[in-house]
Tab-separated table of C-alpha atoms in Angstrom:
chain	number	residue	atom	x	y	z
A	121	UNK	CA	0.000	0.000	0.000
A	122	UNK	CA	2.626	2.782	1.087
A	123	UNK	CA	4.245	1.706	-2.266
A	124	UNK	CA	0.716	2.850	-4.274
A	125	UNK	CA	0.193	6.164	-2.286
A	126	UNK	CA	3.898	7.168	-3.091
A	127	UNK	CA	3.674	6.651	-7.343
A	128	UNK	CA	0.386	8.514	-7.015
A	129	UNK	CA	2.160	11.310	-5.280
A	130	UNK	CA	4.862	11.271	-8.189
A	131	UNK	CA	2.071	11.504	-10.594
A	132	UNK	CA	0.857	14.776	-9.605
A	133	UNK	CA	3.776	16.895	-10.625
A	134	UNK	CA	5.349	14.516	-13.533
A	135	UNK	CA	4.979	11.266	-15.135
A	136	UNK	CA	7.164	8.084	-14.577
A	137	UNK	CA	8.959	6.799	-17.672
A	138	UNK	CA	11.276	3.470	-16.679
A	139	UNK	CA	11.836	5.108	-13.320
A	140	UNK	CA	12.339	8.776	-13.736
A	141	UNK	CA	9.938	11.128	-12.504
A	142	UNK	CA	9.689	14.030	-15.380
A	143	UNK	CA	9.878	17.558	-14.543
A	144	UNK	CA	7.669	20.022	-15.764
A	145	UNK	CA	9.646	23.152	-14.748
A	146	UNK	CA	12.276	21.818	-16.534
A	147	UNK	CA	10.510	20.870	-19.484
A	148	UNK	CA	11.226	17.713	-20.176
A	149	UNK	CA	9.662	15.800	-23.048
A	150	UNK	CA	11.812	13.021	-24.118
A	151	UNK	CA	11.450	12.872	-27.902
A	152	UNK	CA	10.547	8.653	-27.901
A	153	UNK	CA	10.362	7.978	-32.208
A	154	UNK	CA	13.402	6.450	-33.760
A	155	UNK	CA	12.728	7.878	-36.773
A	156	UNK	CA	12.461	11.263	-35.946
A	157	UNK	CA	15.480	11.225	-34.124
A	158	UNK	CA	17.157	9.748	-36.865
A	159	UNK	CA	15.504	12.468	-39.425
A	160	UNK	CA	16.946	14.885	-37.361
A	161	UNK	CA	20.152	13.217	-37.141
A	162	UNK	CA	20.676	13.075	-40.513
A	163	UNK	CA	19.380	16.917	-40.757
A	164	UNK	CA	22.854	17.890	-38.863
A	165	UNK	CA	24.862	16.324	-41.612
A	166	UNK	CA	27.292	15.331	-38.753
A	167	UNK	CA	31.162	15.320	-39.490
A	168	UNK	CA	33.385	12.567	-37.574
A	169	UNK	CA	35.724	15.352	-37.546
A	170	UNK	CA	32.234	17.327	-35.116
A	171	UNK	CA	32.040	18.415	-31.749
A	172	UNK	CA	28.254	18.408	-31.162
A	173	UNK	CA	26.590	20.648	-28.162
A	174	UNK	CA	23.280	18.631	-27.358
A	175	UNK	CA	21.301	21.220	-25.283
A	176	UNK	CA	19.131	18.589	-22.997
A	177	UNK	CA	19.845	15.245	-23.793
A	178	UNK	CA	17.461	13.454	-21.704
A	179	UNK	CA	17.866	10.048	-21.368
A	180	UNK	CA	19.995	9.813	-24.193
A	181	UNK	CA	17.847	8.709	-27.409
A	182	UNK	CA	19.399	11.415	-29.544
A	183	UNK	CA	22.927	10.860	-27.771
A	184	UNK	CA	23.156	7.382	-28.998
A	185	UNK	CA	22.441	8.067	-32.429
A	186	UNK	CA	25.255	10.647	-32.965
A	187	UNK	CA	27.858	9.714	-30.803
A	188	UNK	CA	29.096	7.214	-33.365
A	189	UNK	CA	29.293	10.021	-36.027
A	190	UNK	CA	30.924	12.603	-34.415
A	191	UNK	CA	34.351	13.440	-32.858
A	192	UNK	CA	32.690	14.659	-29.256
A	193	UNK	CA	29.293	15.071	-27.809
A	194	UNK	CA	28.982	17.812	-24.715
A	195	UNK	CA	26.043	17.363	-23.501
A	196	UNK	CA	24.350	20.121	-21.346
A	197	UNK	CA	21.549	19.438	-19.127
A	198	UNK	CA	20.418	21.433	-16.039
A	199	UNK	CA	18.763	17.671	-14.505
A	200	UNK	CA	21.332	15.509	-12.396
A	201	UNK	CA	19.110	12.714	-12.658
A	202	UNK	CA	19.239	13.013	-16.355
A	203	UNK	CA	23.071	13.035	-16.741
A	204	UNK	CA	23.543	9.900	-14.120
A	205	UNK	CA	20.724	8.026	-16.516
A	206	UNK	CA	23.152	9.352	-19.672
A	207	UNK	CA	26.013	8.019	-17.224
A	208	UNK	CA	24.361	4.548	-17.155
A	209	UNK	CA	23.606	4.341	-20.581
A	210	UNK	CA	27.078	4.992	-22.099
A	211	UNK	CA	29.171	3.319	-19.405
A	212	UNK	CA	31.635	0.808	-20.780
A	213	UNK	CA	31.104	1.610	-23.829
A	214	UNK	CA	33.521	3.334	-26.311
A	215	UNK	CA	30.876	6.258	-26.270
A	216	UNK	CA	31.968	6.870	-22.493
A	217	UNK	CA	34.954	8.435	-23.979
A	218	UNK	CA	33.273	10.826	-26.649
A	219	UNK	CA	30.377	12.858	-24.438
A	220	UNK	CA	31.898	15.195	-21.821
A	221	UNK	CA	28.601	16.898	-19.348
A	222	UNK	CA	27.918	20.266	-18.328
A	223	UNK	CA	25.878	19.956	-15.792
A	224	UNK	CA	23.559	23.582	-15.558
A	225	UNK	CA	21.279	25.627	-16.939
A	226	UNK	CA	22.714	26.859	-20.415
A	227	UNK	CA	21.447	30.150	-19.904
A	228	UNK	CA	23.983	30.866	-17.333
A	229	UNK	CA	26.855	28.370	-18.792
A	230	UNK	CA	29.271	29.625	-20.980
A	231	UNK	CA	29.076	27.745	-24.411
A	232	UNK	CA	32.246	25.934	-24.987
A	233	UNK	CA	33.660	25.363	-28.812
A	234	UNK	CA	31.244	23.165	-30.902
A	235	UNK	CA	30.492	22.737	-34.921
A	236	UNK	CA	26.919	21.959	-34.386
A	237	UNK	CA	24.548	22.388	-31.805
A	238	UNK	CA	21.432	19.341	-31.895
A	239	UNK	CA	18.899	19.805	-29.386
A	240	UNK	CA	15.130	18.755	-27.900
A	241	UNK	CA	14.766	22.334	-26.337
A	242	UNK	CA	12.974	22.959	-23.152
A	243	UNK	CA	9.975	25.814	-25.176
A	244	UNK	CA	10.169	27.822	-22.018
A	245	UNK	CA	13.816	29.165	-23.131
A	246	UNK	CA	13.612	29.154	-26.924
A	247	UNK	CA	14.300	32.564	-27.384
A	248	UNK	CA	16.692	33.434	-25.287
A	249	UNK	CA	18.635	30.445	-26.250
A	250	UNK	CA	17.923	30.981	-29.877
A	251	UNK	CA	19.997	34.669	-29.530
A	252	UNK	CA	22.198	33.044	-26.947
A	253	UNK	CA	23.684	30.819	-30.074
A	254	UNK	CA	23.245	33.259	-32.414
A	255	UNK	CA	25.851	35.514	-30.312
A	256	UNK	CA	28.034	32.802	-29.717
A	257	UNK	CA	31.431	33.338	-31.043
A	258	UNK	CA	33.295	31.191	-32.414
A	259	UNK	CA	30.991	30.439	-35.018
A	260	UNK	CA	29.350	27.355	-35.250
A	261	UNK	CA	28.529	25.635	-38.616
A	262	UNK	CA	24.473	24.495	-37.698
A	263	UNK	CA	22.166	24.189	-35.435
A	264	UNK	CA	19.157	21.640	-35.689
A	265	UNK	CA	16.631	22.510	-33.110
A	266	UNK	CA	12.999	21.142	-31.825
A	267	UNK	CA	10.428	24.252	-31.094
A	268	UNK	CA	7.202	24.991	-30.439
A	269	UNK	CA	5.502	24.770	-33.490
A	270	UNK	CA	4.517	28.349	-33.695
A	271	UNK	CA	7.884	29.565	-31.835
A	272	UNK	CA	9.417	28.124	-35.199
A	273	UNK	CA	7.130	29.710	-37.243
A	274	UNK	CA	7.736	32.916	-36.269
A	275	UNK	CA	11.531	32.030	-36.716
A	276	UNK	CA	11.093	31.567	-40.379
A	277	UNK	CA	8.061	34.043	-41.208
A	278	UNK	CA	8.629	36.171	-43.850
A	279	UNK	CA	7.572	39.970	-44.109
A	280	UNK	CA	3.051	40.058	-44.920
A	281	UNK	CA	2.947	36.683	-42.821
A	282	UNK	CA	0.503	37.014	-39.687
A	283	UNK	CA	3.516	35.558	-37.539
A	284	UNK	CA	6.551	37.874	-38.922
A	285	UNK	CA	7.498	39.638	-35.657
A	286	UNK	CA	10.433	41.499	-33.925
A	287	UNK	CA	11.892	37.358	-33.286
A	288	UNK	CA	11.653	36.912	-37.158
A	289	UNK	CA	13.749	39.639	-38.030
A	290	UNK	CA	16.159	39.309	-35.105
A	291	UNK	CA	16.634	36.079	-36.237
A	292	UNK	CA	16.913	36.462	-40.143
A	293	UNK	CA	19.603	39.344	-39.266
A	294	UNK	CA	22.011	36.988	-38.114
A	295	UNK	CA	21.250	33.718	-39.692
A	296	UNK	CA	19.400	31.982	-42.668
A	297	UNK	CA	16.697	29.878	-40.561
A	298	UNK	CA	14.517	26.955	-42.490
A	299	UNK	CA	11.835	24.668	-41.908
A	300	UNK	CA	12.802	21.134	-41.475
A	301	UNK	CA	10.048	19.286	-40.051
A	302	UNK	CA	6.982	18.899	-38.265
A	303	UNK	CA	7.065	16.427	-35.117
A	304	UNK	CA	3.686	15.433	-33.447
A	305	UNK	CA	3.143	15.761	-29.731
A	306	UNK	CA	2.399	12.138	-29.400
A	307	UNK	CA	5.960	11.721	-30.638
A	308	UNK	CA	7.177	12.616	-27.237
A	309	UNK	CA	7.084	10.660	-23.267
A	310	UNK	CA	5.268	12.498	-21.636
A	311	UNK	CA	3.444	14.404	-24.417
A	312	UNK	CA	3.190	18.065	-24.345
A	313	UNK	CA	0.362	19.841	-24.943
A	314	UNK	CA	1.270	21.627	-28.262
A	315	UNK	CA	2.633	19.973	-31.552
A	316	UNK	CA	6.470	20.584	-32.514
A	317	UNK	CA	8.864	21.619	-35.307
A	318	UNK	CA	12.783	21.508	-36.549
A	319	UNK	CA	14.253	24.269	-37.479
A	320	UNK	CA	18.065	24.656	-39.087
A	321	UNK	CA	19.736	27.893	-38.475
A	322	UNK	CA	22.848	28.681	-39.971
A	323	UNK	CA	24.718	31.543	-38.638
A	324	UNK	CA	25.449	34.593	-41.366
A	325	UNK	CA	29.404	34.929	-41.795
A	326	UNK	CA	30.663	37.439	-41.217
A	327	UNK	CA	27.518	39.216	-39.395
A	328	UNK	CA	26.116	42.389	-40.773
A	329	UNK	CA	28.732	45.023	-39.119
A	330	UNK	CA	25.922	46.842	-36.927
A	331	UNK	CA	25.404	47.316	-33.220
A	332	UNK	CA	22.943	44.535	-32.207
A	333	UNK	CA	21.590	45.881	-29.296
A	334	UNK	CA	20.825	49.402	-31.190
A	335	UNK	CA	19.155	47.196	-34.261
A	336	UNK	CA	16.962	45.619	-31.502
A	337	UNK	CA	16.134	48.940	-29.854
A	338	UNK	CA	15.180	50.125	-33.259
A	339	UNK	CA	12.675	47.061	-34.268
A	340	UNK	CA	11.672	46.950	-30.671
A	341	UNK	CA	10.169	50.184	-30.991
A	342	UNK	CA	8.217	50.135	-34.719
A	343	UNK	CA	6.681	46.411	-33.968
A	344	UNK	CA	4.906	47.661	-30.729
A	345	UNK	CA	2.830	48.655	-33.624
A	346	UNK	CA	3.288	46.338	-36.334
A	347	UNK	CA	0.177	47.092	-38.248
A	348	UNK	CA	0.532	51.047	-38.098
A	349	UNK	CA	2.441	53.244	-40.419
A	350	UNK	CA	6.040	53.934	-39.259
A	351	UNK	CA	5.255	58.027	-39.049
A	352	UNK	CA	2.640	56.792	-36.265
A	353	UNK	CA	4.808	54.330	-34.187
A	354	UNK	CA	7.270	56.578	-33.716
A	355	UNK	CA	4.970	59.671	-32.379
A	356	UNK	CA	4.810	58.158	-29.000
A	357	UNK	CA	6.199	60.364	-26.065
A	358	UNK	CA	8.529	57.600	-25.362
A	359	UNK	CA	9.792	57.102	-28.155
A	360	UNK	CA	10.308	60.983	-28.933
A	361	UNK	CA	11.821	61.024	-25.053
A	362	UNK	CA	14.564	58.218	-25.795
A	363	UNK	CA	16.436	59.764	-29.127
A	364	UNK	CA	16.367	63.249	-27.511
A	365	UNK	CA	18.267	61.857	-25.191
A	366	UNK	CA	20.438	59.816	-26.861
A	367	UNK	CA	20.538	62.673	-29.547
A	368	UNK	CA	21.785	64.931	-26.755
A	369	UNK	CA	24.459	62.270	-25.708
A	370	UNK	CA	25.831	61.830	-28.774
A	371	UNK	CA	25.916	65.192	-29.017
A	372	UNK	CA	27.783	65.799	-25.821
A	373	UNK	CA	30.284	62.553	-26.879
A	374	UNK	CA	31.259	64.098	-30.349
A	375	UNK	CA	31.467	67.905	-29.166
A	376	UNK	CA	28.761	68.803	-31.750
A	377	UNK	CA	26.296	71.933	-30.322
A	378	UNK	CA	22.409	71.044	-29.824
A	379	UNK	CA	20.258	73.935	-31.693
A	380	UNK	CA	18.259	74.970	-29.226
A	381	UNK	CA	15.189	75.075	-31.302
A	382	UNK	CA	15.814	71.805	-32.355
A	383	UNK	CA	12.050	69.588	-32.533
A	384	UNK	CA	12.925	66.028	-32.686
A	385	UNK	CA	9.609	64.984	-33.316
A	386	UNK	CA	9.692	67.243	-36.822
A	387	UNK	CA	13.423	65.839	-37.549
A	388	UNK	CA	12.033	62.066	-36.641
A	389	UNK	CA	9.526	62.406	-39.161
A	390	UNK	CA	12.197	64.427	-41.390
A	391	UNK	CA	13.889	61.204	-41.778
A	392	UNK	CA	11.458	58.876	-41.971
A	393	UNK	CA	10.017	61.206	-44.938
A	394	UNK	CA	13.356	61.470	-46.973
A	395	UNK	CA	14.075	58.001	-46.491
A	396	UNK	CA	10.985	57.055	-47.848
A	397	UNK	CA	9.594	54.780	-44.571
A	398	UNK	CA	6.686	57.128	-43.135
A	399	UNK	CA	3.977	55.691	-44.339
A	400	UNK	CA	5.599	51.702	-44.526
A	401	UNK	CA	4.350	49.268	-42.046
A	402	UNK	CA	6.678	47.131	-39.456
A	403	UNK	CA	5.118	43.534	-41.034
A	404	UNK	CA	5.876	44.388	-44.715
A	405	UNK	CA	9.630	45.346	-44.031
A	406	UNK	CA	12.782	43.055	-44.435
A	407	UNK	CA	15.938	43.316	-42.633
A	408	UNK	CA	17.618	45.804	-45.691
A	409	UNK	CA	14.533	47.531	-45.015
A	410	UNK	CA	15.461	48.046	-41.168
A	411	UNK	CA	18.920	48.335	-41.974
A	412	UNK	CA	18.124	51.425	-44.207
A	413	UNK	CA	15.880	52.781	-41.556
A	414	UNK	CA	19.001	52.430	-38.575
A	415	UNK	CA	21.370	53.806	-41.023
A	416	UNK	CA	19.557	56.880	-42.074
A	417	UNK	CA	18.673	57.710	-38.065
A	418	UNK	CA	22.477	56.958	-37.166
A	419	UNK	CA	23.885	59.350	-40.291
A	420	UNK	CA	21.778	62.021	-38.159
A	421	UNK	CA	22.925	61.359	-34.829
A	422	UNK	CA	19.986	59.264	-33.521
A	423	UNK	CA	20.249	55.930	-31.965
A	424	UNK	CA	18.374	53.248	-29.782
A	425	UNK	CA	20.597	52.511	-27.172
């Protein structure tokens, strides 16, 4: 009886799969299907000259399929239970020798050197994880990656899509992003409660030579209103309040005088005129688009950080 009471008490919070109790704050959904872990395998195009970073390995399904095609596996997973199951799995085996752990959450790790990065990711950190990788440097040849299904759509939408969003062209700045795949929920132990997709990104080299930080203050601010013309987006007082004062600090920084009857709101609009964006809308631009846009605000001493 005590033995009954105690698995029903497990099953409350997770579900128990050959022993281990699943966590949901951790996300785990242990992708089950041979053959879409072998699809997605194959989707790496894996080098035996490779060092693979597998974000969440789990129990080790995908682990086992690589570890024979690649030079090194580090696997990072923020569950000890996980990596002693991994442990388990791979000891005495000559793929002991090939997967080194990092045991954390890879938000706060520091990435070490990989060629491509495979991974079952927890949906609760896509996007910071997604820009995490993005800003990695060295580069990295690939990454094949399991998303929400609508996380990855956004990833890949293209300007006039309902999804295209500030993620979209964040993402498509840095890196050409396709469609691989759509995985089923019932594809996964437990199942979660929305379907899945693979992605490939594949970082841009070199990177367009901009400030990222002041490209995302920039497409921060017009998709707030995504639907509205850019002339209306950027008459908010906020807006208006945040390049006057960077205005005036750049200003200050390069010894240039501030007219004092300088209106920024009728030089915003100046620029957005002669560059030929007023009356453009966020979800119909591309990244040269946005490009254009920071580069005609930085030639006149505006910027978004």
């Amino acid at each position: 009886m005590p033995k009954i009471r105690a698995e029903k008490k497990s099953r409350v919070h997770g579900q128990i799969q050959q022993g281990i109790h699943f966590k949901k704050e951790f996300g785990q959904h242990i992708l089950k299907n041979p053959l879409v872990i072998q699809g997605i395998v194959d989707k790496a195009a894996i080098r035996p000259t490779d060092t693979v970073l597998e974000i969440g390995p789990g129990t080790g399904n995908m682990t086992m399929k690589m570890v024979d095609k690649c030079k090194k596996i580090v696997a990072c997973e923020v569950d000890v239970r996980m990596v002693a199951e991994l442990q388990k799995r791979i000891q005495g085996t000559p793929a002991a020798s090939k997967v080194q752990f990092i045991v954390g959450d890879v938000l706060k790790t520091d990435l070490p050197f990989f060629d491509i990065c495979v991974a079952n990711m927890p949906y609760q950190i896509s996007s910071p994880f997604v820009f995490k990788l993005l800003l990695h440097r060295p580069f990295f040849r690939c990454a094949v990656l399991m998303f929400q299904r609508e996380f990855a759509q956004r990833l890949v939408a293209k300007p006039g899509d309902k999804l295209y969003c500030r993620l979209s062209v964040n993402t498509q700045l840095l890196a050409t992003v396709d469609h691989l795949m759509k995985v089923g929920k019932n594809n996964f132990k437990p199942p979660p409660q929305v379907e899945s997709s693979v992605v490939r990104i594949e970082p841009k080299v070199p990177p367009p030579p901009i400030n990222f930080q002041e490209w995302d203050g920039l497409v921060r601010v017009v998709f707030v209103r995504k639907n509205k013309t850019l002339s209306a987006g950027f008459r908010s007082s906020a807006v208006m309040d945040m390049l006057e004062k960077n205005y005036k600090v750049h200003c200050s920084v390069n010894s240039i005088p501030v007219p004092p009857d300088m209106d920024v709101k009728e030089k915003v609009l100046e620029i957005l005129t002669e560059s030929g964006y007023a009356e453009k809308r966020a979800r119909t631009l591309d990244v040269d688009d946005f490009l254009a846009i920071l580069n005609a605000f930085n030639s006149a001493g505006f910027h978004f950080c």
